[in-house]
């Protein structure tokens, strides 16, 4: 785990992305290799989902906020890796037919490592394991050129949903 005091910015940041209708909490961490949290999707929001936010940072000219989310989504019954490019989401990978249930707890993990070409590519593995029902599992691997530089914030979020998060962990490379 990241040692106490290793976070460069201990202030939490709340970011509401009106265009994507997301609500995100962010922390800045050094050289993140793995992000994990237990998530629970709750009824009461417009959608049923919960996400780990990866590498939230400004990019482009003019700068726009870009980030990736490793998310569980009950509406599509899937685990997905998606990228917000400042205008809309694109899916980088998905595992469908998971059997997600409202009010169950799930352990969601995103493992970030260098890709086949470490100067331009990043391999992201997203794993889901049921805490309430350990028989629920899903996994996906995506190699992308849309992650680097890995200088952004990491955190938790929802897309028009209501969720609980527990045991948020961040590990260094």
Coordinates of N, CA, C and O in Angstrom, one line a residue:
X1 N 0.8 -1.2 0.0 CA 0.0 0.0 0.0 C 0.9 1.2 0.0 O 2.0 1.2 0.4
X2 N 0.3 2.3 -0.4 CA 1.0 3.6 -0.4 C 1.3 4.0 1.1 O 0.3 4.0 1.9
X3 N 2.5 4.2 1.5 CA 2.7 4.6 2.9 C 2.1 5.9 3.3 O 1.8 6.7 2.5
X4 N 1.8 6.0 4.6 CA 1.1 7.2 5.2 C 2.0 8.4 4.8 O 3.2 8.4 4.9
X5 N 1.3 9.4 4.3 CA 2.0 10.7 3.9 C 2.6 10.6 2.5 O 3.1 11.6 2.0
X6 N 2.4 9.5 1.8 CA 3.0 9.4 0.4 C 2.1 10.2 -0.6 O 2.6 10.4 -1.7
X7 N 0.9 10.4 -0.3 CA 0.1 11.2 -1.2 C 0.6 12.6 -1.4 O 0.9 13.3 -0.4
X8 N 0.8 13.0 -2.6 CA 1.3 14.4 -2.9 C 0.3 15.4 -2.5 O 0.7 16.5 -2.1
X9 N -1.0 15.1 -2.6 CA -2.0 16.1 -2.3 C -3.1 15.4 -1.5 O -3.8 14.6 -2.0
X10 N -3.1 15.6 -0.2 CA -4.1 14.9 0.6 C -5.5 15.4 0.6 O -6.4 14.8 1.2
X11 N -5.7 16.6 -0.1 CA -7.0 17.1 -0.2 C -7.8 16.3 -1.2 O -7.4 16.0 -2.3
X12 N -9.0 16.0 -0.8 CA -9.9 15.3 -1.7 C -10.5 16.4 -2.6 O -10.7 17.5 -2.2
X13 N -10.8 16.0 -3.8 CA -11.4 16.9 -4.8 C -12.7 16.3 -5.2 O -12.8 15.2 -5.6
X14 N -13.8 17.1 -5.2 CA -15.1 16.6 -5.7 C -15.2 17.3 -7.1 O -15.1 18.5 -7.2
X15 N -15.5 16.5 -8.1 CA -15.6 16.9 -9.4 C -16.9 16.5 -10.0 O -17.2 15.3 -10.0
X16 N -17.7 17.4 -10.4 CA -19.0 17.0 -11.0 C -18.9 17.4 -12.5 O -18.7 18.5 -12.9
X17 N -18.9 16.3 -13.3 CA -18.8 16.5 -14.7 C -20.2 16.6 -15.3 O -20.9 15.5 -15.5
X18 N -20.7 17.8 -15.6 CA -22.1 18.0 -16.0 C -22.3 17.3 -17.4 O -23.4 16.7 -17.6
X19 N -21.3 17.3 -18.3 CA -21.5 16.8 -19.6 C -21.7 15.2 -19.5 O -22.5 14.7 -20.2
X20 N -20.9 14.6 -18.6 CA -21.0 13.1 -18.5 C -22.0 12.8 -17.4 O -22.3 11.6 -17.2
X21 N -22.4 13.7 -16.6 CA -23.3 13.5 -15.5 C -22.7 12.5 -14.5 O -23.4 11.6 -14.0
X22 N -21.5 12.8 -14.2 CA -20.8 11.9 -13.2 C -20.4 12.7 -12.0 O -20.3 13.9 -12.0
X23 N -20.3 12.0 -10.9 CA -19.8 12.6 -9.6 C -18.6 11.8 -9.1 O -18.7 10.6 -9.0
X24 N -17.5 12.5 -9.0 CA -16.2 11.9 -8.7 C -15.5 12.4 -7.5 O -15.6 13.6 -7.3
X25 N -14.9 11.6 -6.7 CA -14.0 12.0 -5.6 C -12.6 11.6 -6.0 O -12.4 10.4 -6.4
X26 N -11.6 12.5 -5.9 CA -10.2 12.2 -6.4 C -9.2 12.4 -5.4 O -9.3 13.3 -4.5
X27 N -8.1 11.7 -5.5 CA -6.9 11.8 -4.7 C -5.7 11.8 -5.7 O -5.7 11.0 -6.7
X28 N -4.6 12.5 -5.4 CA -3.4 12.4 -6.2 C -2.5 11.5 -5.5 O -2.2 11.6 -4.3
X29 N -2.0 10.5 -6.2 CA -1.1 9.5 -5.7 C 0.1 9.3 -6.6 O 0.0 9.4 -7.8
X30 N 1.3 8.9 -6.0 CA 2.5 8.7 -6.8 C 2.5 7.4 -7.5 O 2.2 6.3 -6.9
X31 N 2.8 7.3 -8.8 CA 3.0 6.1 -9.6 C 2.1 5.0 -9.2 O 2.5 3.9 -8.7
X32 N 0.8 5.1 -9.4 CA -0.2 4.1 -9.0 C 0.0 2.9 -9.9 O 0.1 3.0 -11.1
X33 N -0.1 1.7 -9.3 CA 0.0 0.5 -10.0 C -1.3 -0.3 -9.9 O -1.7 -1.0 -10.7
X34 N -2.0 -0.1 -8.7 CA -3.2 -0.9 -8.5 C -4.2 0.0 -7.6 O -3.8 0.6 -6.7
X35 N -5.4 0.0 -8.0 CA -6.5 0.7 -7.3 C -7.6 -0.3 -7.0 O -8.0 -1.1 -7.9
X36 N -8.1 -0.4 -5.8 CA -9.1 -1.3 -5.4 C -10.1 -0.7 -4.4 O -9.7 0.1 -3.6
X37 N -11.3 -1.1 -4.5 CA -12.3 -0.7 -3.6 C -13.5 -1.7 -3.6 O -13.7 -2.4 -4.6
X38 N -14.1 -1.8 -2.4 CA -15.4 -2.6 -2.4 C -16.5 -1.6 -2.7 O -16.5 -0.5 -2.3
X39 N -17.4 -2.0 -3.6 CA -18.5 -1.1 -4.1 C -19.8 -1.8 -3.9 O -20.0 -3.0 -4.0
X40 N -20.8 -1.0 -3.7 CA -22.2 -1.5 -3.6 C -23.1 -0.5 -4.3 O -23.1 0.7 -4.0
X41 N -23.8 -1.0 -5.3 CA -24.7 -0.2 -6.1 C -26.1 -0.1 -5.4 O -26.6 -1.2 -4.9
X42 N -26.6 1.1 -5.2 CA -27.9 1.2 -4.5 C -29.0 1.8 -5.4 O -28.7 2.6 -6.3
X43 N -30.2 1.4 -5.1 CA -31.3 1.9 -5.8 C -31.5 3.4 -5.4 O -31.1 3.8 -4.3
X44 N -32.1 4.2 -6.3 CA -32.3 5.6 -5.9 C -31.6 6.6 -6.8 O -32.0 7.8 -6.8
X45 N -30.7 6.1 -7.6 CA -30.1 7.0 -8.6 C -30.7 6.7 -10.0 O -31.6 5.8 -10.2
X46 N -30.4 7.5 -11.0 CA -30.9 7.3 -12.3 C -30.3 6.0 -12.9 O -31.0 5.4 -13.7
X47 N -29.1 5.6 -12.5 CA -28.5 4.4 -13.1 C -27.9 3.7 -11.9 O -27.7 4.2 -10.8
X48 N -27.5 2.4 -12.1 CA -26.9 1.5 -11.1 C -25.5 1.2 -11.5 O -25.3 0.4 -12.4
X49 N -24.5 1.9 -10.9 CA -23.1 1.7 -11.3 C -22.2 2.2 -10.2 O -22.7 3.0 -9.3
X50 N -21.0 1.9 -10.2 CA -19.9 2.4 -9.3 C -18.6 2.2 -10.1 O -18.4 1.3 -10.9
X51 N -17.6 3.1 -9.8 CA -16.4 3.1 -10.6 C -15.2 3.5 -9.9 O -15.3 4.3 -8.9
X52 N -14.0 3.0 -10.3 CA -12.7 3.4 -9.9 C -12.3 4.4 -11.0 O -12.4 4.1 -12.2
X53 N -11.9 5.6 -10.6 CA -11.4 6.6 -11.6 C -9.9 6.5 -11.7 O -9.2 6.5 -10.7
X54 N -9.4 6.5 -12.9 CA -8.0 6.3 -13.2 C -7.5 7.5 -14.0 O -8.0 7.8 -15.0
X55 N -6.4 8.1 -13.5 CA -5.6 9.0 -14.2 C -6.4 10.2 -14.7 O -6.4 10.6 -15.9
X56 N -7.2 10.9 -13.8 CA -7.9 12.1 -14.1 C -7.0 13.2 -14.3 O -6.2 13.6 -13.4
X57 N -6.9 13.8 -15.5 CA -6.0 14.9 -15.8 C -6.4 15.7 -16.9 O -7.3 15.3 -17.8
X58 N -5.9 16.9 -17.1 CA -6.2 17.8 -18.3 C -5.3 17.3 -19.4 O -4.2 16.9 -19.3
X59 N -5.9 17.4 -20.7 CA -5.1 17.0 -21.9 C -5.7 17.8 -23.0 O -6.9 18.2 -23.0
X60 N -4.9 18.0 -24.1 CA -5.3 18.6 -25.3 C -5.2 20.1 -25.3 O -4.7 20.7 -24.3
X61 N -5.6 20.8 -26.3 CA -5.5 22.2 -26.5 C -6.8 22.7 -27.2 O -6.9 22.4 -28.4
X62 N -7.7 23.4 -26.5 CA -7.6 23.7 -25.1 C -7.7 22.5 -24.2 O -8.3 21.5 -24.6
X63 N -7.2 22.6 -23.0 CA -7.2 21.5 -22.1 C -8.6 21.1 -21.7 O -9.5 21.9 -21.4
X64 N -8.9 19.8 -21.7 CA -10.1 19.2 -21.2 C -9.8 18.1 -20.3 O -8.8 17.4 -20.5
X65 N -10.7 17.8 -19.3 CA -10.4 16.7 -18.4 C -10.7 15.4 -19.1 O -11.7 15.2 -19.8
X66 N -9.7 14.5 -19.0 CA -9.8 13.1 -19.5 C -9.5 12.2 -18.3 O -8.8 12.5 -17.4
X67 N -10.1 11.0 -18.4 CA -9.9 10.0 -17.4 C -10.4 8.7 -17.9 O -11.2 8.6 -18.8
X68 N -10.0 7.6 -17.2 CA -10.6 6.3 -17.4 C -11.4 5.9 -16.2 O -11.1 6.3 -15.1
X69 N -12.4 5.0 -16.4 CA -13.1 4.4 -15.3 C -13.2 2.9 -15.5 O -13.4 2.4 -16.6
X70 N -12.9 2.2 -14.4 CA -13.1 0.8 -14.3 C -14.4 0.7 -13.5 O -14.5 1.1 -12.4
X71 N -15.5 0.2 -14.2 CA -16.8 0.3 -13.5 C -17.6 -1.0 -13.6 O -17.4 -1.8 -14.5
X72 N -18.5 -1.1 -12.6 CA -19.5 -2.1 -12.7 C -20.8 -1.4 -13.0 O -21.1 -0.3 -12.5
X73 N -21.6 -1.9 -14.0 CA -22.8 -1.3 -14.4 C -23.9 -2.3 -14.5 O -23.9 -3.2 -15.3
X74 N -24.9 -2.1 -13.6 CA -26.0 -3.1 -13.6 C -26.9 -3.0 -14.8 O -27.5 -4.0 -15.3
X75 N -27.1 -1.8 -15.4 CA -27.9 -1.6 -16.6 C -27.5 -2.5 -17.8 O -28.3 -3.0 -18.5
X76 N -26.1 -2.7 -17.9 CA -25.6 -3.5 -19.0 C -25.1 -4.8 -18.5 O -24.6 -5.7 -19.2
X77 N -25.3 -5.1 -17.1 CA -24.8 -6.3 -16.4 C -23.4 -6.6 -16.8 O -23.0 -7.7 -17.3
X78 N -22.5 -5.5 -16.7 CA -21.1 -5.7 -17.2 C -20.1 -5.0 -16.3 O -20.5 -4.1 -15.5
X79 N -18.9 -5.4 -16.5 CA -17.7 -4.7 -15.9 C -17.1 -4.1 -17.2 O -16.9 -4.8 -18.2
X80 N -16.7 -2.8 -17.1 CA -16.2 -2.1 -18.3 C -15.0 -1.2 -17.9 O -14.9 -0.8 -16.8
X81 N -14.2 -1.0 -18.9 CA -13.1 0.0 -18.8 C -13.5 1.0 -19.9 O -13.6 0.7 -21.1
X82 N -13.8 2.3 -19.5 CA -14.2 3.3 -20.4 C -13.3 4.5 -20.2 O -12.7 4.8 -19.2
X83 N -13.2 5.3 -21.3 CA -12.4 6.6 -21.3 C -13.3 7.7 -21.6 O -14.0 7.7 -22.5
X84 N -13.2 8.8 -20.7 CA -13.9 10.0 -21.0 C -12.9 10.9 -21.7 O -11.8 11.2 -21.2
X85 N -13.2 11.4 -22.9 CA -12.2 12.2 -23.7 C -12.4 13.7 -23.6 O -11.9 14.4 -24.4
X86 N -13.3 14.1 -22.7 CA -13.6 15.5 -22.6 C -15.0 15.8 -23.2 O -15.6 16.9 -23.0
X87 N -15.5 14.9 -24.1 CA -16.8 15.1 -24.8 C -17.7 13.9 -24.5 O -18.9 14.1 -24.3
X88 N -17.2 12.7 -24.5 CA -18.0 11.5 -24.4 C -17.2 10.3 -23.9 O -15.9 10.4 -24.0
X89 N -17.9 9.2 -23.6 CA -17.2 8.0 -23.2 C -17.0 7.1 -24.4 O -17.9 7.0 -25.2
X90 N -15.9 6.4 -24.4 CA -15.6 5.3 -25.3 C -15.3 4.1 -24.5 O -14.6 4.2 -23.5
X91 N -15.7 2.9 -24.9 CA -15.4 1.7 -24.2 C -14.1 1.0 -24.7 O -14.0 0.8 -25.9
X92 N -13.2 0.8 -23.8 CA -11.9 0.1 -24.2 C -12.0 -1.4 -24.0 O -11.1 -2.1 -24.5
X93 N -12.9 -1.8 -23.1 CA -13.1 -3.3 -22.9 C -14.3 -3.5 -22.0 O -14.7 -2.6 -21.2
X94 N -14.9 -4.7 -22.1 CA -16.0 -5.0 -21.3 C -16.2 -6.5 -21.1 O -15.7 -7.3 -22.0
X95 N -16.7 -7.0 -20.0 CA -17.1 -8.3 -19.7 C -18.6 -8.3 -19.3 O -18.9 -7.7 -18.3
X96 N -19.4 -8.9 -20.2 CA -20.9 -8.9 -20.0 C -21.4 -10.2 -19.4 O -20.7 -11.2 -19.3
X97 N -22.7 -10.1 -18.9 CA -23.4 -11.3 -18.4 C -22.8 -11.7 -17.0 O -22.7 -12.8 -16.7
X98 N -22.5 -10.7 -16.2 CA -21.8 -10.9 -14.9 C -22.8 -11.4 -13.9 O -22.4 -12.2 -13.0
X99 N -24.1 -10.9 -13.9 CA -25.0 -11.3 -12.8 C -25.0 -10.4 -11.7 O -25.2 -10.8 -10.5
X100 N -24.8 -9.1 -11.9 CA -24.8 -8.0 -10.9 C -26.1 -7.8 -10.2 O -27.2 -7.9 -10.9
X101 N -26.1 -7.6 -8.9 CA -27.3 -7.4 -8.2 C -27.2 -6.1 -7.4 O -26.2 -5.7 -6.9
X102 N -28.4 -5.4 -7.2 CA -28.5 -4.2 -6.4 C -28.3 -4.6 -5.0 O -28.7 -5.7 -4.5
X103 N -27.5 -3.8 -4.2 CA -27.3 -4.0 -2.8 C -26.2 -5.0 -2.4 O -25.9 -5.2 -1.3
X104 N -25.7 -5.8 -3.4 CA -24.6 -6.7 -3.1 C -23.3 -5.9 -3.1 O -23.2 -4.9 -3.9
X105 N -22.3 -6.4 -2.4 CA -21.0 -5.8 -2.4 C -20.1 -6.6 -3.3 O -20.2 -7.8 -3.5
X106 N -19.2 -5.8 -4.0 CA -18.3 -6.3 -5.0 C -16.9 -5.7 -4.7 O -16.8 -4.5 -4.4
X107 N -15.9 -6.5 -4.9 CA -14.5 -6.0 -4.9 C -14.1 -5.7 -6.3 O -14.0 -6.6 -7.1
X108 N -13.8 -4.4 -6.6 CA -13.4 -4.0 -7.9 C -12.0 -3.6 -7.9 O -11.6 -2.8 -7.1
X109 N -11.2 -4.1 -8.8 CA -9.7 -3.8 -8.8 C -9.3 -3.4 -10.3 O -9.7 -4.1 -11.2
X110 N -8.5 -2.4 -10.3 CA -7.8 -2.0 -11.6 C -6.3 -2.1 -11.4 O -5.8 -1.4 -10.6
X111 N -5.7 -2.9 -12.2 CA -4.2 -3.1 -12.1 C -3.6 -2.4 -13.3 O -3.9 -2.8 -14.5
X112 N -2.8 -1.4 -13.1 CA -2.2 -0.6 -14.2 C -0.7 -1.0 -14.3 O 0.0 -0.9 -13.3
X113 N -0.3 -1.4 -15.5 CA 1.1 -1.7 -15.7 C 1.5 -1.3 -17.1 O 0.7 -1.0 -18.0
X114 N 2.8 -1.3 -17.4 CA 3.4 -0.9 -18.7 C 2.9 -1.9 -19.7 O 2.8 -3.1 -19.4
X115 N 2.6 -1.4 -20.9 CA 2.1 -2.3 -22.0 C 3.2 -2.9 -22.8 O 4.4 -2.7 -22.4
X116 N 2.9 -3.6 -23.9 CA 4.0 -4.2 -24.7 C 5.0 -3.1 -25.2 O 6.2 -3.4 -25.3
X117 N 4.6 -1.9 -25.5 CA 5.5 -0.8 -25.8 C 5.3 0.2 -24.6 O 4.4 1.0 -24.6
X118 N 6.2 0.1 -23.6 CA 6.1 0.9 -22.4 C 6.1 2.4 -22.5 O 5.7 3.1 -21.7
X119 N 6.6 2.8 -23.7 CA 6.7 4.3 -23.9 C 5.3 4.8 -24.4 O 5.1 6.0 -24.3
X120 N 4.5 4.0 -25.0 CA 3.2 4.5 -25.5 C 2.0 3.7 -25.0 O 0.9 4.2 -25.2
X121 N 2.2 2.5 -24.5 CA 1.1 1.7 -24.1 C 1.0 1.3 -22.7 O 2.0 1.2 -22.0
X122 N -0.2 1.1 -22.2 CA -0.5 0.7 -20.8 C -1.5 -0.4 -20.8 O -2.4 -0.4 -21.6
X123 N -1.2 -1.5 -20.0 CA -2.1 -2.6 -19.9 C -2.9 -2.4 -18.6 O -2.3 -2.2 -17.5
X124 N -4.2 -2.5 -18.7 CA -5.1 -2.3 -17.5 C -5.9 -3.6 -17.4 O -6.6 -3.9 -18.3
X125 N -5.8 -4.2 -16.3 CA -6.6 -5.4 -16.0 C -7.6 -5.0 -14.9 O -7.3 -4.5 -13.9
X126 N -8.9 -5.3 -15.2 CA -10.0 -5.0 -14.3 C -10.6 -6.3 -13.9 O -10.9 -7.1 -14.7
X127 N -10.6 -6.5 -12.5 CA -11.2 -7.7 -11.9 C -12.3 -7.3 -11.0 O -12.3 -6.3 -10.3
X128 N -13.3 -8.2 -11.0 CA -14.5 -8.1 -10.1 C -14.7 -9.4 -9.4 O -14.7 -10.4 -10.1
X129 N -14.8 -9.4 -8.1 CA -15.2 -10.5 -7.3 C -16.3 -10.2 -6.4 O -16.2 -9.1 -5.7
X130 N -17.3 -11.0 -6.3 CA -18.4 -10.7 -5.4 C -18.0 -10.9 -3.9 O -17.3 -11.9 -3.6
X131 N -18.3 -10.0 -3.1 CA -18.1 -10.1 -1.7 C -19.3 -10.8 -1.0 O -19.1 -11.7 -0.3
X132 N -20.5 -10.3 -1.4 CA -21.7 -10.9 -0.9 C -21.9 -12.3 -1.5 O -22.2 -13.2 -0.8
X133 N -21.6 -12.4 -2.8 CA -21.7 -13.7 -3.5 C -20.4 -14.0 -4.2 O -20.2 -13.5 -5.3
X134 N -19.5 -14.7 -3.6 CA -18.1 -14.9 -4.2 C -18.2 -15.6 -5.6 O -17.2 -15.7 -6.3
X135 N -19.4 -16.2 -5.9 CA -19.5 -16.8 -7.2 C -19.6 -15.9 -8.4 O -19.5 -16.3 -9.5
X136 N -19.8 -14.6 -8.1 CA -19.8 -13.6 -9.1 C -18.4 -13.1 -9.4 O -17.8 -12.5 -8.5
X137 N -17.9 -13.3 -10.6 CA -16.6 -12.9 -11.0 C -16.6 -12.4 -12.4 O -17.4 -12.9 -13.3
X138 N -15.7 -11.5 -12.7 CA -15.5 -11.1 -14.1 C -14.1 -10.5 -14.2 O -13.5 -10.0 -13.2
X139 N -13.5 -10.5 -15.4 CA -12.2 -9.9 -15.6 C -12.1 -9.5 -17.1 O -12.7 -10.1 -18.0
X140 N -11.3 -8.4 -17.3 CA -11.0 -8.0 -18.7 C -9.6 -7.4 -18.7 O -9.1 -6.9 -17.6
X141 N -9.0 -7.4 -19.8 CA -7.7 -6.8 -20.0 C -7.7 -5.9 -21.2 O -8.3 -6.4 -22.3
X142 N -7.2 -4.7 -21.1 CA -7.2 -3.8 -22.3 C -5.8 -3.2 -22.3 O -5.2 -2.8 -21.3
X143 N -5.3 -3.1 -23.5 CA -4.0 -2.4 -23.8 C -4.4 -1.1 -24.5 O -5.1 -1.2 -25.5
X144 N -3.9 0.0 -24.0 CA -4.4 1.3 -24.6 C -3.2 2.3 -24.7 O -2.2 2.2 -23.9
X145 N -3.3 3.1 -25.7 CA -2.3 4.3 -25.8 C -3.0 5.5 -25.2 O -2.4 6.6 -25.4
X146 N -4.1 5.4 -24.6 CA -4.8 6.6 -24.1 C -4.7 6.8 -22.6 O -5.5 7.5 -22.0
X147 N -3.7 6.2 -22.0 CA -3.5 6.4 -20.5 C -2.4 7.3 -20.2 O -2.5 8.2 -19.3
X148 N -1.3 7.2 -20.9 CA -0.1 8.0 -20.6 C -0.3 9.5 -20.9 O -1.0 9.8 -21.9
X149 N 0.4 10.4 -20.2 CA 1.2 10.1 -19.1 C 0.3 9.8 -17.8 O -0.8 10.4 -17.7
X150 N 0.8 9.0 -17.0 CA 0.1 8.6 -15.8 C 0.3 9.5 -14.6 O 0.8 9.1 -13.6
X151 N 0.0 10.8 -14.8 CA 0.3 11.8 -13.8 C -1.0 12.3 -13.1 O -0.9 13.3 -12.4
X152 N -2.1 11.7 -13.4 CA -3.4 12.3 -12.9 C -3.8 11.8 -11.5 O -3.1 11.0 -10.9
X153 N -5.0 12.1 -11.2 CA -5.6 11.7 -9.9 C -6.4 10.4 -10.1 O -6.8 10.1 -11.2
X154 N -6.5 9.7 -9.0 CA -7.2 8.4 -8.9 C -8.3 8.6 -7.9 O -8.2 9.3 -6.9
X155 N -9.4 7.9 -8.1 CA -10.5 8.0 -7.1 C -11.7 7.1 -7.3 O -11.6 6.0 -7.9
X156 N -12.9 7.6 -6.9 CA -14.1 6.8 -6.9 C -15.2 7.7 -7.6 O -15.1 8.9 -7.5
X157 N -16.1 7.0 -8.3 CA -17.2 7.8 -9.0 C -18.4 7.0 -9.3 O -18.4 5.8 -9.2
X158 N -19.4 7.7 -9.7 CA -20.6 7.1 -10.3 C -21.1 7.9 -11.5 O -20.7 9.1 -11.7
X159 N -21.9 7.3 -12.3 CA -22.4 7.9 -13.5 C -23.9 7.9 -13.3 O -24.6 7.0 -13.6
X160 N -24.4 9.0 -12.7 CA -25.9 9.2 -12.4 C -26.4 8.1 -11.5 O -27.5 7.7 -11.6
X161 N -25.6 7.7 -10.6 CA -25.9 6.6 -9.7 C -25.7 6.9 -8.3 O -25.1 7.9 -7.9
X162 N -26.2 6.0 -7.4 CA -25.9 6.1 -6.0 C -25.2 4.8 -5.6 O -25.6 3.7 -5.9
X163 N -24.0 5.0 -4.9 CA -23.2 3.8 -4.6 C -22.5 4.0 -3.2 O -22.3 5.2 -2.8
X164 N -22.2 2.9 -2.6 CA -21.3 3.0 -1.4 C -19.9 2.4 -1.8 O -19.8 1.5 -2.6
X165 N -18.9 3.0 -1.1 CA -17.5 2.5 -1.4 C -16.9 2.2 0.0 O -17.2 2.9 1.0
X166 N -16.1 1.2 0.0 CA -15.4 0.8 1.3 C -14.0 0.3 0.9 O -13.8 -0.2 -0.2
X167 N -13.1 0.3 1.9 CA -11.8 -0.3 1.7 C -11.1 0.2 0.5 O -10.5 -0.6 -0.3
X168 N -11.0 1.5 0.2 CA -10.3 2.1 -0.9 C -8.8 1.9 -0.7 O -8.3 2.3 0.3
X169 N -8.2 1.3 -1.6 CA -6.7 1.0 -1.5 C -6.0 1.5 -2.8 O -6.6 1.3 -3.9
X170 N -4.8 2.0 -2.6 CA -4.0 2.4 -3.8 C -2.6 1.9 -3.5 O -2.0 2.0 -2.4
X171 N -2.1 1.2 -4.5 CA -0.7 0.6 -4.4 C 0.2 1.2 -5.5 O -0.2 1.5 -6.6
X172 N 1.5 1.4 -5.1 CA 2.4 1.9 -6.0 C 2.9 0.9 -7.0 O 2.8 -0.3 -6.7
X173 N 3.5 1.3 -8.1 CA 4.1 0.5 -9.1 C 5.3 -0.2 -8.5 O 6.0 0.3 -7.7

